[in-house]
Coordinates of C-alpha atoms in Angstrom, one line a residue:
X109 CA -14.0 -25.5 -8.6
X110 CA -11.7 -22.7 -9.4
X111 CA -13.9 -19.6 -9.1
X112 CA -13.7 -17.1 -11.5
X113 CA -13.8 -13.5 -11.2
X114 CA -16.2 -11.9 -13.1
X115 CA -16.3 -8.6 -14.3
X116 CA -19.2 -6.4 -12.7
X117 CA -17.8 -2.8 -14.5
X118 CA -16.8 -2.2 -17.6
X119 CA -15.2 1.4 -19.0
X120 CA -14.1 1.3 -22.9
X121 CA -10.7 0.0 -23.3
X122 CA -9.7 1.5 -20.1
X123 CA -10.9 0.0 -16.8
X124 CA -12.0 -3.4 -15.8
X125 CA -13.4 -3.7 -11.8
X126 CA -14.1 -7.4 -11.0
X127 CA -16.7 -8.5 -8.4
X128 CA -14.2 -8.7 -5.8
X129 CA -13.0 -5.0 -6.0
X130 CA -10.0 -5.9 -8.1
X131 CA -9.2 -2.9 -10.6
X132 CA -7.1 -3.8 -14.0
X133 CA -6.1 -0.9 -16.0
X134 CA -4.7 -2.8 -18.8
X135 CA -5.0 -1.1 -22.2
X136 CA -7.6 -3.3 -24.3
X137 CA -8.4 -0.7 -27.3
X138 CA -7.0 -0.5 -30.1
X139 CA -2.7 -1.5 -30.1
X140 CA -1.7 1.2 -31.8
X141 CA -2.4 4.2 -29.2
X142 CA -1.1 2.1 -26.4
X143 CA 2.7 4.0 -26.7
X144 CA 0.7 7.1 -25.3
X145 CA -0.3 5.3 -22.1
X146 CA 3.2 4.2 -21.2
X147 CA 5.2 5.3 -18.6
X148 CA 8.2 7.1 -19.2
X149 CA 11.0 6.4 -16.8
X150 CA 13.0 9.4 -15.1
X151 CA 16.2 10.8 -16.9
X152 CA 18.1 13.1 -14.6
X153 CA 20.4 14.2 -17.4
X154 CA 18.6 16.5 -20.2
X155 CA 17.1 14.8 -23.2
X156 CA 15.9 17.6 -26.0
X157 CA 16.4 20.0 -23.2
X158 CA 14.5 18.7 -20.3
X159 CA 15.5 16.8 -17.1
X160 CA 13.0 14.7 -15.1
X161 CA 13.3 13.7 -11.8
X162 CA 10.2 11.8 -9.3
X163 CA 10.3 12.5 -5.7
X164 CA 8.6 11.0 -2.8
X165 CA 6.8 14.3 -1.0
X166 CA 4.7 12.7 2.1
X167 CA 6.9 9.1 3.5
X168 CA 3.7 8.2 5.2
X169 CA 0.8 8.7 2.5
X170 CA 3.8 7.4 -0.2
X171 CA 2.4 10.3 -2.8
X172 CA 4.8 11.7 -4.8
X173 CA 5.8 13.8 -7.8
X174 CA 7.4 14.1 -11.1
X175 CA 9.2 17.2 -11.6
X176 CA 10.4 18.7 -15.2
X177 CA 13.7 21.4 -15.4
X178 CA 14.3 23.0 -18.5
X179 CA 18.4 23.9 -19.7
X180 CA 17.7 27.7 -19.5
X181 CA 20.1 30.2 -19.8
X182 CA 19.4 33.2 -17.0
X183 CA 17.7 36.7 -19.0
X184 CA 20.4 39.1 -17.4
X185 CA 17.7 41.9 -18.4
X186 CA 15.4 40.9 -15.2
X187 CA 15.4 40.1 -11.7
X188 CA 15.7 37.5 -10.3
X189 CA 16.6 36.1 -13.7
X190 CA 17.6 32.5 -12.9
X191 CA 14.9 31.7 -11.1
X192 CA 11.8 29.9 -13.0
X193 CA 8.0 29.6 -12.0
X194 CA 6.4 26.5 -11.3
X195 CA 3.7 24.6 -12.9
X196 CA 1.9 22.0 -10.7
X197 CA 0.2 19.5 -13.3
X198 CA -2.6 17.4 -12.5
X199 CA -3.2 14.6 -14.7
X200 CA -6.8 13.6 -16.3
X201 CA -8.4 10.2 -16.9
X202 CA -11.9 10.8 -14.9
X203 CA -10.1 10.7 -12.1
X204 CA -10.2 6.6 -12.5
X205 CA -6.8 5.9 -15.0
X206 CA -4.0 7.5 -15.9
X207 CA -0.3 8.1 -14.6
X208 CA 1.7 11.2 -14.1
X209 CA 4.1 9.2 -16.4
X210 CA 2.5 8.4 -19.1
X211 CA 3.9 9.4 -22.5
X212 CA 1.0 11.6 -23.8
X213 CA 1.6 14.1 -20.5
X214 CA 5.7 13.9 -20.9
X215 CA 5.9 14.8 -24.6
X216 CA 3.4 17.8 -23.8
X217 CA 4.3 18.6 -20.5
X218 CA 8.4 18.4 -21.2
X219 CA 7.3 21.0 -24.1
X220 CA 5.7 23.5 -21.8
X221 CA 8.5 23.3 -20.0
X222 CA 11.2 24.2 -22.6
X223 CA 9.0 26.8 -23.9
X224 CA 7.4 29.0 -20.9
X225 CA 10.5 28.1 -19.6
X226 CA 9.3 27.0 -16.0
X227 CA 9.5 24.3 -14.0
X228 CA 6.5 21.6 -14.0
X229 CA 5.4 19.8 -11.0
X230 CA 3.2 16.4 -11.7
X231 CA 1.3 14.9 -8.9
X232 CA 0.9 11.5 -8.8
X233 CA -2.7 11.5 -7.8
X234 CA -4.5 8.9 -6.2
X235 CA -7.3 7.1 -8.3
X236 CA -11.1 6.2 -8.1
X237 CA -12.9 3.7 -7.5
X238 CA -10.1 2.9 -4.8
X239 CA -9.9 6.3 -3.5
X240 CA -12.8 8.1 -4.4
X241 CA -12.9 12.2 -4.5
X242 CA -11.9 13.8 -2.2
X243 CA -8.9 12.3 -2.4
X244 CA -7.5 13.5 -5.7
X245 CA -8.2 17.0 -4.5
X246 CA -6.5 16.1 -1.0
X247 CA -3.2 15.2 -3.3
X248 CA -3.4 18.1 -4.9
X249 CA -3.7 20.4 -1.9
X250 CA -0.6 18.6 -0.5
X251 CA 1.7 19.1 -3.4
X252 CA 1.2 22.7 -3.0
X253 CA 1.3 22.3 0.7
X254 CA 4.8 20.6 0.2
X255 CA 5.8 23.5 -2.0
X256 CA 5.0 26.5 0.8
X257 CA 7.1 24.1 3.0
X258 CA 9.7 24.1 0.4
X259 CA 9.3 28.2 -0.1
X260 CA 9.7 28.7 3.6
X261 CA 12.9 26.6 4.0
X262 CA 10.9 23.6 6.0
X263 CA 10.7 20.0 5.8
X264 CA 13.3 18.8 2.8
X265 CA 15.2 20.2 0.3
X266 CA 14.8 19.7 -3.1
X267 CA 17.7 21.4 -5.3
X268 CA 16.0 21.3 -8.3
X269 CA 13.2 23.5 -6.9
X270 CA 14.8 25.4 -4.3
X271 CA 18.0 26.1 -6.7
X272 CA 15.7 27.2 -10.0
X273 CA 12.1 27.6 -8.9
X274 CA 10.6 31.2 -8.3
X275 CA 8.0 30.2 -5.7
X276 CA 6.3 33.8 -6.4
X277 CA 5.0 32.4 -9.4
X278 CA 2.9 29.2 -8.6
X279 CA 0.5 28.3 -11.6
X280 CA -1.9 25.1 -11.7
X281 CA -3.1 23.5 -14.6
X282 CA -4.6 20.0 -15.0
X283 CA -6.2 18.4 -17.9
X284 CA -10.2 17.2 -17.9
X285 CA -10.6 15.7 -14.4
X286 CA -7.5 17.7 -13.5
X287 CA -9.0 20.8 -14.6
X288 CA -11.5 20.5 -11.8
X289 CA -8.7 19.9 -9.1
X290 CA -7.3 23.3 -10.3
X291 CA -10.3 25.0 -9.2
X292 CA -10.9 23.1 -5.9
X293 CA -7.2 23.4 -5.0
X294 CA -7.5 26.8 -5.6
X295 CA -10.2 27.4 -3.6
X296 CA -8.9 25.7 -1.1
X297 CA -5.8 27.3 -0.9
X298 CA -7.7 30.7 -0.8
X299 CA -8.4 30.3 2.5
X300 CA -4.9 29.5 3.9
X301 CA -1.7 31.5 4.4
X302 CA 0.4 30.3 1.8
X303 CA 3.6 32.9 1.9
X304 CA 6.2 33.2 1.4
X305 CA 4.4 31.1 -1.7
X306 CA 2.2 32.6 -4.1
X307 CA -0.7 31.3 -5.9
X308 CA -0.4 33.3 -9.3
X309 CA -3.2 31.8 -11.7
X310 CA -5.2 28.5 -12.4
X311 CA -5.3 26.9 -15.6
X312 CA -8.1 24.5 -16.0
X313 CA -7.7 22.6 -19.9
X314 CA -10.9 21.3 -21.0
X315 CA -12.5 20.8 -17.5
X316 CA -14.7 18.0 -16.7
X317 CA -17.2 20.3 -15.5
X318 CA -20.5 18.4 -16.4
X319 CA -24.7 18.5 -14.6
X320 CA -26.6 15.3 -14.1
X321 CA -28.8 16.4 -17.1
X322 CA -27.4 16.2 -20.7
X323 CA -26.4 19.4 -22.3
X324 CA -26.4 20.5 -26.2
X325 CA -23.0 19.9 -26.5
X326 CA -22.9 16.5 -24.9
X327 CA -25.9 15.6 -27.4
X328 CA -24.8 16.6 -30.6
X329 CA -20.9 16.6 -30.7
X330 CA -19.4 13.9 -32.2
X331 CA -17.2 11.3 -29.3
X332 CA -13.5 11.5 -29.5
X333 CA -11.5 8.9 -28.7
X334 CA -10.1 10.5 -25.1
X335 CA -13.9 11.5 -24.3
X336 CA -17.0 9.4 -25.0
X337 CA -20.2 9.7 -23.0
X338 CA -20.0 6.2 -21.6
X339 CA -16.9 7.5 -20.5
X340 CA -18.1 10.4 -18.6
X341 CA -20.8 9.0 -17.2
X342 CA -19.0 5.8 -15.8
X343 CA -16.0 7.4 -14.5
X344 CA -17.7 10.0 -12.6
X345 CA -20.1 7.6 -11.0
X346 CA -16.8 5.7 -10.0
X347 CA -15.3 8.7 -9.3
X348 CA -17.6 10.9 -6.7
X349 CA -18.8 9.8 -3.3
X350 CA -21.1 6.9 -3.2
X351 CA -24.8 8.2 -4.1
X352 CA -23.8 11.6 -5.4
X353 CA -24.9 12.5 -9.0
X354 CA -22.5 14.5 -11.3
X355 CA -24.4 18.1 -9.9
X356 CA -21.8 17.4 -7.1
X357 CA -19.6 20.6 -6.5
X358 CA -16.9 18.2 -7.5
X359 CA -18.0 17.9 -11.1
X360 CA -20.4 21.2 -11.0
X361 CA -18.6 23.9 -9.3
X362 CA -20.9 26.5 -11.1
X363 CA -24.3 24.9 -9.9
X364 CA -26.3 25.3 -6.6
X365 CA -25.2 22.8 -4.5
X366 CA -21.5 24.5 -4.8
X367 CA -20.2 27.2 -2.4
X368 CA -21.1 30.4 -4.6
X369 CA -18.4 31.4 -6.8
X370 CA -18.3 35.3 -5.6
X371 CA -17.3 33.6 -2.0
X372 CA -14.3 32.3 -3.3
X373 CA -10.5 33.6 -3.1
X374 CA -9.2 32.6 -6.4
X375 CA -5.8 33.6 -8.2
X376 CA -6.6 34.8 -12.2
X377 CA -7.6 31.9 -14.0
X378 CA -7.3 30.9 -18.0
X379 CA -10.0 28.5 -18.9
X380 CA -9.1 26.3 -22.0
X381 CA -12.2 25.1 -24.1
X382 CA -12.3 22.9 -27.8
X383 CA -14.9 24.0 -29.7
X384 CA -15.6 20.3 -30.8
X385 CA -15.2 19.2 -26.8
X386 CA -18.7 16.8 -25.7
X387 CA -19.1 19.4 -22.5
X388 CA -17.9 22.6 -24.4
X389 CA -21.6 23.7 -23.3
X390 CA -21.2 23.3 -19.3
X391 CA -17.8 24.6 -19.8
X392 CA -18.9 27.9 -20.8
X393 CA -21.4 28.5 -17.9
X394 CA -18.5 27.9 -15.6
X395 CA -16.9 30.7 -17.6
X396 CA -20.0 32.7 -17.3
X397 CA -20.3 32.1 -14.2
X398 CA -17.1 33.1 -13.2
X399 CA -17.5 36.3 -15.2
X400 CA -20.7 37.1 -12.8
X401 CA -19.1 36.4 -9.9
X402 CA -16.6 39.1 -10.8
X403 CA -13.5 36.2 -11.2
X404 CA -10.4 37.4 -13.4
X405 CA -10.8 34.5 -15.7
X406 CA -9.7 34.4 -19.4
X407 CA -10.7 32.3 -22.0
X408 CA -8.9 30.3 -25.0
X409 CA -11.3 28.3 -27.4
X410 CA -9.2 26.2 -30.2
X411 CA -11.6 26.1 -33.2
X412 CA -12.4 23.0 -35.0
X413 CA -10.8 20.6 -31.7
X414 CA -12.4 18.0 -29.4
X415 CA -11.3 16.9 -25.5
X416 CA -7.5 17.1 -25.2
X417 CA -7.0 16.7 -28.7
X418 CA -3.1 17.9 -27.5
X419 CA -2.5 14.6 -25.9
X420 CA -3.4 12.7 -28.9
X421 CA 0.2 12.4 -30.3
X422 CA -1.4 10.4 -33.2
X423 CA -3.0 12.9 -34.3
X424 CA -0.4 16.1 -33.3
X425 CA 1.9 14.0 -35.5
X426 CA -0.6 13.3 -38.5
X427 CA -3.0 15.9 -38.8
X428 CA -2.1 19.4 -39.1
X429 CA -4.6 21.4 -37.9
X430 CA -4.4 19.7 -34.7
X431 CA -0.6 20.7 -34.4
X432 CA -1.0 24.2 -35.2
X433 CA -4.1 24.1 -32.8
X434 CA -1.6 22.1 -30.2
X435 CA 0.8 25.0 -30.8
X436 CA -1.6 27.9 -30.4
X437 CA -3.0 26.5 -27.0
X438 CA 0.7 25.9 -25.6
X439 CA 1.3 29.6 -27.0
X440 CA -1.4 31.2 -25.2
X441 CA -0.8 29.2 -21.9
X442 CA 2.6 30.6 -21.5
X443 CA 1.6 34.5 -22.4
X444 CA -0.7 33.7 -19.6
X445 CA 2.0 32.9 -17.2
X446 CA 4.5 35.5 -18.5
X447 CA 1.8 38.1 -17.6
X448 CA 0.9 36.9 -14.1

C-alpha cells in the first residue's frame, strides 16, 4: 500500500505543510494573481533603465542577493557625484513565503532604483518553518556585513557596488515581515563598528509588529489579499521560535519582552503605515514607543489603502487611488533617502 502524505498545516492558498515535514509553496489561490509570485530572471543589460544580477555572497551557506543597478547620469553639481546610495531590501511573506526574485518585488524595487536613483540589494532570505527566526535576521545582517567587507576592500570585489555604490549612505528597507528585519538588523548593526560603511536610515514598510492579543484594527479593518488574520496567526506561529507567542521581540519590539528601545543604537527611521492595514494599531504603538525613546522616527501614512497595497500590481494598474498612493509612498521614501 502506498503511503499518502497528509497535510498537517495550510495557510490560505500560499503554503501547505505535510506530515513528513515537506513544505509545498505552490500558489493555489486565484490563477490571475499568480504572475506576481513568478520569478523574474536576472538581466545584466538595462531594461527600462535597470539592470539586475544575482550574486552568491557566502559560498558556505549559499546566501545570495539580487542587485538592481539603475542607469544614471552623473550629477556634476555635487561631490561624489557618480556614487549612488545603497538600499538593502528584505522581502515580505510572513517569514514563510516569497522570494527576492518575485515579480511583485521586481516591479516596485526596479521603480525605486530608477526614481531614487539608488542601487537596491535584495536578500534571498531563508524561510520558515524550515528555518525559523532568527534565521532571516541572520541573513539580513550577513548581507550588511558583506557590504562592509566590500567597503573595506576585503573579500570579493563586486563591480556594480564597488564602482557605483556610496557605502556612506546605506539604507535598510523591508516589506511587511521584512520591516521587522529592518528593526532587528539595524539594532544588531548598532552594536558593531560598520566603518568605513555607514548605516544612514531604516525604512520599515507596513512591518509585522503585533501582539498576542488582537488589536482594534485587527478586529475592525477589512482583510486584504496580502494580509488576513489567518495569515498573521499561522505564518508567525511557523516563524517564531517554537513555543513563543507574538509577544516575542521579533514580532513585538515595543513590548515588555524586548530590549528597551532607548537602549538601541538606531539610525533615523521612516515608518510607512497603510491607514486600512489590519495591523495598523500595533505599528502605531511601535511609532509612539520609538518617539518616547527619543528615536529619530518619521511617519508616512497612506490613506484608504491596506497592507502591502503597493505590491499588488493589479490594483496599482486598475485603481487610480492605489496608483496615486503607490507614487506617494515611493516619493516619500526617495525624499527620506535624499535627506540622509
